[in-house]
mmCIF file of C-alpha atoms and ligand atoms in Angstrom:
data_model
loop_
_atom_site.group_PDB
_atom_site.id
_atom_site.type_symbol
_atom_site.label_atom_id
_atom_site.label_comp_id
_atom_site.label_asym_id
_atom_site.label_seq_id
_atom_site.Cartn_x
_atom_site.Cartn_y
_atom_site.Cartn_z
ATOM 1 C CA UNK A 29 109.842 117.915 113.581
ATOM 2 C CA UNK A 30 110.076 116.107 116.913
ATOM 3 C CA UNK A 31 113.534 115.349 118.262
ATOM 4 C CA UNK A 32 114.516 111.708 117.987
ATOM 5 C CA UNK A 33 111.486 110.683 115.919
ATOM 6 C CA UNK A 34 112.114 108.806 112.687
ATOM 7 C CA UNK A 35 111.623 111.294 109.860
ATOM 8 C CA UNK A 36 109.617 110.344 106.798
ATOM 9 C CA UNK A 37 109.275 112.430 103.649
ATOM 10 C CA UNK A 38 106.428 111.554 101.301
ATOM 11 C CA UNK A 39 106.021 112.861 97.766
ATOM 12 C CA UNK A 40 102.535 112.167 96.398
ATOM 13 C CA UNK A 41 100.556 114.462 94.120
ATOM 14 C CA UNK A 42 97.140 113.196 95.200
ATOM 15 C CA UNK A 43 96.276 115.413 98.202
ATOM 16 C CA UNK A 44 93.885 112.916 99.756
ATOM 17 C CA UNK A 45 96.380 110.031 99.610
ATOM 18 C CA UNK A 46 99.186 112.265 100.826
ATOM 19 C CA UNK A 47 97.234 113.626 103.772
ATOM 20 C CA UNK A 48 95.929 110.176 104.697
ATOM 21 C CA UNK A 49 99.437 108.713 104.855
ATOM 22 C CA UNK A 50 100.818 111.761 106.690
ATOM 23 C CA UNK A 51 98.080 111.669 109.318
ATOM 24 C CA UNK A 52 98.435 107.927 109.817
ATOM 25 C CA UNK A 53 102.224 107.950 110.177
ATOM 26 C CA UNK A 54 102.162 111.027 112.417
ATOM 27 C CA UNK A 55 99.729 109.135 114.625
ATOM 28 C CA UNK A 56 102.263 106.295 114.787
ATOM 29 C CA UNK A 57 104.949 108.623 116.132
ATOM 30 C CA UNK A 58 106.847 109.440 112.953
ATOM 31 C CA UNK A 59 107.842 112.985 112.047
ATOM 32 C CA UNK A 60 106.234 113.243 108.611
ATOM 33 C CA UNK A 61 106.432 115.831 105.885
ATOM 34 C CA UNK A 62 104.301 115.627 102.743
ATOM 35 C CA UNK A 63 105.080 117.319 99.430
ATOM 36 C CA UNK A 64 103.249 117.259 96.113
ATOM 37 C CA UNK A 65 105.996 117.174 93.486
ATOM 38 C CA UNK A 66 109.671 116.851 92.669
ATOM 39 C CA UNK A 67 110.473 120.489 93.408
ATOM 40 C CA UNK A 68 108.923 120.201 96.856
ATOM 41 C CA UNK A 69 110.769 116.933 97.416
ATOM 42 C CA UNK A 70 114.172 118.394 96.504
ATOM 43 C CA UNK A 71 113.520 121.440 98.672
ATOM 44 C CA UNK A 72 112.558 119.273 101.669
ATOM 45 C CA UNK A 73 115.669 117.072 101.274
ATOM 46 C CA UNK A 74 117.821 120.194 101.036
ATOM 47 C CA UNK A 75 116.565 121.203 104.494
ATOM 48 C CA UNK A 76 117.471 117.822 105.966
ATOM 49 C CA UNK A 77 117.901 114.206 104.876
ATOM 50 C CA UNK A 78 114.928 112.129 106.098
ATOM 51 C CA UNK A 79 115.364 108.625 107.527
ATOM 52 C CA UNK A 80 113.061 107.313 104.831
ATOM 53 C CA UNK A 81 111.205 108.597 101.771
ATOM 54 C CA UNK A 82 107.930 107.379 100.286
ATOM 55 C CA UNK A 83 108.033 108.182 96.603
ATOM 56 C CA UNK A 84 104.998 108.102 94.340
ATOM 57 C CA UNK A 85 106.083 107.094 90.836
ATOM 58 C CA UNK A 86 103.455 108.950 88.792
ATOM 59 C CA UNK A 87 104.023 112.638 89.520
ATOM 60 C CA UNK A 88 103.510 115.738 87.391
ATOM 61 C CA UNK A 89 106.906 116.810 86.008
ATOM 62 C CA UNK A 90 109.851 114.842 87.378
ATOM 63 C CA UNK A 91 108.751 111.280 88.128
ATOM 64 C CA UNK A 92 109.413 109.162 91.181
ATOM 65 C CA UNK A 93 112.121 107.011 89.552
ATOM 66 C CA UNK A 94 114.195 110.094 88.847
ATOM 67 C CA UNK A 95 113.672 111.393 92.392
ATOM 68 C CA UNK A 96 114.640 108.034 93.885
ATOM 69 C CA UNK A 97 117.845 107.892 91.831
ATOM 70 C CA UNK A 98 118.689 111.446 92.869
ATOM 71 C CA UNK A 99 118.054 110.720 96.546
ATOM 72 C CA UNK A 100 120.033 107.473 96.454
ATOM 73 C CA UNK A 101 122.901 109.396 94.862
ATOM 74 C CA UNK A 102 122.884 111.727 97.864
ATOM 75 C CA UNK A 103 122.627 109.006 100.522
ATOM 76 C CA UNK A 104 123.421 105.292 100.391
ATOM 77 C CA UNK A 105 121.538 104.758 103.642
ATOM 78 C CA UNK A 106 118.219 106.619 103.345
ATOM 79 C CA UNK A 107 115.266 104.208 103.138
ATOM 80 C CA UNK A 108 113.290 104.531 99.901
ATOM 81 C CA UNK A 109 109.877 102.963 99.318
ATOM 82 C CA UNK A 110 108.226 103.471 95.940
ATOM 83 C CA UNK A 111 104.459 103.926 95.801
ATOM 84 C CA UNK A 112 103.038 102.643 92.551
ATOM 85 C CA UNK A 113 99.585 102.373 91.054
ATOM 86 C CA UNK A 114 100.942 100.283 88.185
ATOM 87 C CA UNK A 115 100.542 96.525 88.357
ATOM 88 C CA UNK A 116 103.168 96.130 85.676
ATOM 89 C CA UNK A 117 106.004 93.964 86.944
ATOM 90 C CA UNK A 118 108.695 95.817 84.998
ATOM 91 C CA UNK A 119 107.710 99.099 86.607
ATOM 92 C CA UNK A 120 108.245 97.532 90.000
ATOM 93 C CA UNK A 121 111.611 96.084 89.162
ATOM 94 C CA UNK A 122 112.777 99.323 87.575
ATOM 95 C CA UNK A 123 111.653 101.010 90.747
ATOM 96 C CA UNK A 124 114.025 98.862 92.735
ATOM 97 C CA UNK A 125 116.840 99.486 90.265
ATOM 98 C CA UNK A 126 116.403 103.205 90.773
ATOM 99 C CA UNK A 127 117.893 102.621 94.226
ATOM 100 C CA UNK A 128 114.664 101.976 96.100
ATOM 101 C CA UNK A 129 114.606 99.421 98.921
ATOM 102 C CA UNK A 130 111.011 98.345 98.510
ATOM 103 C CA UNK A 131 107.757 99.185 96.795
ATOM 104 C CA UNK A 132 104.114 99.096 97.736
ATOM 105 C CA UNK A 133 101.215 98.902 95.323
ATOM 106 C CA UNK A 134 98.322 101.327 95.671
ATOM 107 C CA UNK A 135 95.787 101.057 97.096
ATOM 108 C CA UNK A 136 97.471 99.770 100.258
ATOM 109 C CA UNK A 137 96.459 99.365 103.859
ATOM 110 C CA UNK A 138 98.202 101.931 106.098
ATOM 111 C CA UNK A 139 99.175 99.056 108.369
ATOM 112 C CA UNK A 140 100.991 97.360 105.498
ATOM 113 C CA UNK A 141 102.936 100.554 104.849
ATOM 114 C CA UNK A 142 103.788 100.777 108.539
ATOM 115 C CA UNK A 143 105.047 97.184 108.551
ATOM 116 C CA UNK A 144 107.274 97.874 105.524
ATOM 117 C CA UNK A 145 108.677 101.038 107.087
ATOM 118 C CA UNK A 146 109.445 99.299 110.357
ATOM 119 C CA UNK A 147 111.195 96.461 108.516
ATOM 120 C CA UNK A 148 113.179 99.010 106.561
ATOM 121 C CA UNK A 149 114.195 100.889 109.711
ATOM 122 C CA UNK A 150 115.276 97.651 111.374
ATOM 123 C CA UNK A 151 117.481 96.780 108.404
ATOM 124 C CA UNK A 152 118.992 100.229 108.236
ATOM 125 C CA UNK A 153 119.459 100.522 111.983
ATOM 126 C CA UNK A 154 117.210 103.590 112.085
ATOM 127 C CA UNK A 155 118.906 105.261 109.163
ATOM 128 C CA UNK A 156 122.439 105.419 110.573
ATOM 129 C CA UNK A 157 123.983 103.174 107.945
ATOM 130 C CA UNK A 158 123.939 99.587 106.785
ATOM 131 C CA UNK A 159 127.552 98.686 107.032
ATOM 132 C CA UNK A 160 127.967 94.982 106.395
ATOM 133 C CA UNK A 161 130.336 93.016 108.565
ATOM 134 C CA UNK A 162 133.513 92.865 106.513
ATOM 135 C CA UNK A 163 134.093 89.386 105.138
ATOM 136 C CA UNK A 164 137.683 88.261 104.713
ATOM 137 C CA UNK A 165 138.682 89.017 101.115
ATOM 138 C CA UNK A 166 140.191 85.659 100.185
ATOM 139 C CA UNK A 167 139.049 83.572 103.116
ATOM 140 C CA UNK A 168 139.312 79.875 102.206
ATOM 141 C CA UNK A 169 136.061 77.930 102.537
ATOM 142 C CA UNK A 170 135.453 74.244 103.158
ATOM 143 C CA UNK A 171 133.906 72.405 100.168
ATOM 144 C CA UNK A 172 130.334 72.430 101.498
ATOM 145 C CA UNK A 173 130.417 76.191 101.916
ATOM 146 C CA UNK A 174 129.884 78.555 99.027
ATOM 147 C CA UNK A 175 130.101 82.301 98.705
ATOM 148 C CA UNK A 176 127.053 84.215 97.461
ATOM 149 C CA UNK A 177 127.739 87.903 97.151
ATOM 150 C CA UNK A 178 128.725 89.078 100.628
ATOM 151 C CA UNK A 179 127.182 85.991 102.289
ATOM 152 C CA UNK A 180 128.299 82.391 102.780
ATOM 153 C CA UNK A 181 125.921 79.443 102.432
ATOM 154 C CA UNK A 182 126.480 76.157 104.246
ATOM 155 C CA UNK A 183 124.965 73.718 101.772
ATOM 156 C CA UNK A 184 124.846 70.907 104.343
ATOM 157 C CA UNK A 185 122.693 72.770 106.834
ATOM 158 C CA UNK A 186 121.019 75.447 104.699
ATOM 159 C CA UNK A 187 122.301 78.096 107.084
ATOM 160 C CA UNK A 188 123.341 81.356 105.479
ATOM 161 C CA UNK A 189 125.864 83.652 107.119
ATOM 162 C CA UNK A 190 124.304 86.875 105.819
ATOM 163 C CA UNK A 191 126.052 89.991 104.549
ATOM 164 C CA UNK A 192 125.390 91.479 107.982
ATOM 165 C CA UNK A 193 127.148 88.542 109.642
ATOM 166 C CA UNK A 194 124.013 86.887 111.058
ATOM 167 C CA UNK A 195 123.213 83.181 110.763
ATOM 168 C CA UNK A 196 119.925 82.678 108.930
ATOM 169 C CA UNK A 197 118.196 79.324 108.379
ATOM 170 C CA UNK A 198 116.913 79.504 104.816
ATOM 171 C CA UNK A 199 113.442 78.310 103.900
ATOM 172 C CA UNK A 200 113.050 75.474 101.424
ATOM 173 C CA UNK A 201 112.015 77.871 98.662
ATOM 174 C CA UNK A 202 114.946 80.214 99.302
ATOM 175 C CA UNK A 203 117.338 77.282 99.238
ATOM 176 C CA UNK A 204 115.910 75.820 96.021
ATOM 177 C CA UNK A 205 116.102 79.225 94.317
ATOM 178 C CA UNK A 206 119.689 79.786 95.459
ATOM 179 C CA UNK A 207 120.636 76.289 94.269
ATOM 180 C CA UNK A 208 119.302 77.103 90.784
ATOM 181 C CA UNK A 209 121.454 80.233 90.689
ATOM 182 C CA UNK A 210 124.522 78.326 91.958
ATOM 183 C CA UNK A 211 124.099 75.646 89.299
ATOM 184 C CA UNK A 212 123.616 78.183 86.505
ATOM 185 C CA UNK A 213 126.122 80.982 87.125
ATOM 186 C CA UNK A 214 126.524 83.896 84.714
ATOM 187 C CA UNK A 215 123.362 83.005 82.806
ATOM 188 C CA UNK A 216 120.234 85.123 82.490
ATOM 189 C CA UNK A 217 117.541 82.908 84.009
ATOM 190 C CA UNK A 218 113.964 83.573 83.006
ATOM 191 C CA UNK A 219 111.534 84.427 85.789
ATOM 192 C CA UNK A 220 109.064 81.740 84.588
ATOM 193 C CA UNK A 221 111.826 79.135 84.377
ATOM 194 C CA UNK A 222 112.815 79.922 87.987
ATOM 195 C CA UNK A 223 109.223 79.819 89.164
ATOM 196 C CA UNK A 224 108.595 76.408 87.578
ATOM 197 C CA UNK A 225 111.656 74.899 89.246
ATOM 198 C CA UNK A 226 111.314 76.205 92.780
ATOM 199 C CA UNK A 227 109.030 75.000 95.503
ATOM 200 C CA UNK A 228 107.026 77.721 97.153
ATOM 201 C CA UNK A 229 104.476 76.060 99.397
ATOM 202 C CA UNK A 230 105.848 77.923 102.370
ATOM 203 C CA UNK A 231 105.334 81.296 100.689
ATOM 204 C CA UNK A 232 101.833 81.502 99.262
ATOM 205 C CA UNK A 233 102.281 84.693 97.272
ATOM 206 C CA UNK A 234 100.534 85.882 94.197
ATOM 207 C CA UNK A 235 101.948 84.041 91.216
ATOM 208 C CA UNK A 236 103.445 86.951 89.297
ATOM 209 C CA UNK A 237 105.259 88.431 92.303
ATOM 210 C CA UNK A 238 106.624 85.238 93.812
ATOM 211 C CA UNK A 239 110.037 85.148 92.175
ATOM 212 C CA UNK A 240 110.620 88.891 92.415
ATOM 213 C CA UNK A 241 109.786 88.906 96.110
ATOM 214 C CA UNK A 242 112.031 85.932 96.827
ATOM 215 C CA UNK A 243 114.896 87.537 94.942
ATOM 216 C CA UNK A 244 114.325 90.774 96.876
ATOM 217 C CA UNK A 245 114.493 88.878 100.171
ATOM 218 C CA UNK A 246 117.613 86.998 99.118
ATOM 219 C CA UNK A 247 119.268 90.232 98.072
ATOM 220 C CA UNK A 248 118.716 91.647 101.544
ATOM 221 C CA UNK A 249 120.566 88.657 102.934
ATOM 222 C CA UNK A 250 123.439 88.292 100.507
ATOM 223 C CA UNK A 251 124.080 91.730 99.008
ATOM 224 C CA UNK A 252 126.247 94.352 100.666
ATOM 225 C CA UNK A 253 123.892 96.989 99.211
ATOM 226 C CA UNK A 254 120.555 95.292 98.448
ATOM 227 C CA UNK A 255 119.297 98.288 96.478
ATOM 228 C CA UNK A 256 122.301 97.985 94.160
ATOM 229 C CA UNK A 257 122.658 94.234 93.762
ATOM 230 C CA UNK A 258 125.878 92.801 92.377
ATOM 231 C CA UNK A 259 125.495 89.040 92.882
ATOM 232 C CA UNK A 260 121.816 88.641 91.960
ATOM 233 C CA UNK A 261 121.367 91.047 89.091
ATOM 234 C CA UNK A 262 118.193 91.931 87.244
ATOM 235 C CA UNK A 263 118.171 91.220 83.512
ATOM 236 C CA UNK A 264 115.464 93.510 82.287
ATOM 237 C CA UNK A 265 112.639 91.796 80.428
ATOM 238 C CA UNK A 266 114.023 88.327 81.295
ATOM 239 C CA UNK A 267 114.690 87.651 84.946
ATOM 240 C CA UNK A 268 117.871 87.350 86.994
ATOM 241 C CA UNK A 269 121.538 86.449 86.696
ATOM 242 C CA UNK A 270 123.871 85.154 89.420
ATOM 243 C CA UNK A 271 127.440 86.429 89.320
ATOM 244 C CA UNK A 272 129.626 84.110 91.455
ATOM 245 C CA UNK A 273 132.514 86.602 91.376
ATOM 246 C CA UNK A 274 130.574 89.488 92.925
ATOM 247 C CA UNK A 275 131.475 90.323 96.492
HETATM 248 CA CA1 CA B 23 100.487 110.060 91.481
#
């Protein structure tokens, strides 16, 4: 593998899909290795931790969820993107709970995969860790400011001081979703209930993914470890729960 290049490991049992992705990413300057199953994946990781892994869910033998959990257990910072052919929402969410950072539904455009990988690398600082700026443990806040996980929201301005310590102007739909969570703490809120009550004109996404994608984006802003959310938790089969005590 080339020195200094971002290393990507892909596990995908379909040779055509695997080779297509490998060739495309190699052409984009990544150092790519492709393997066909869990044994090959574990062997490749044993040789060296990649910066990011693309993990097909449906594999012969050990499946992608299991591999993602194993990899996340080895490294809190490696980027993990699940590749799924399933359109089932639960599969996607479970994929994220396995420690993955993102997922992409097959068939996908190589350019979409590239965009996701670049976003992931930006967030992880090229794979050298995602340490959040430490927030003061018991820092007193003025009344219009409220703590959300590792972030602080200014309710007057809609500006979020993210877990990474950056100021982020929230969109109207992000703000309306966060407000619902703030007003209903410690309750499992149904995905459909959330969708009905939030505006989303600024994010014209497919209906069934809209809430999940917004929650994923919010987690990246407010959670210390977005792949293992504490403040915005998934309630399987229902939706999401906001824990105001989570740091
Ligand atoms: Ca497969």
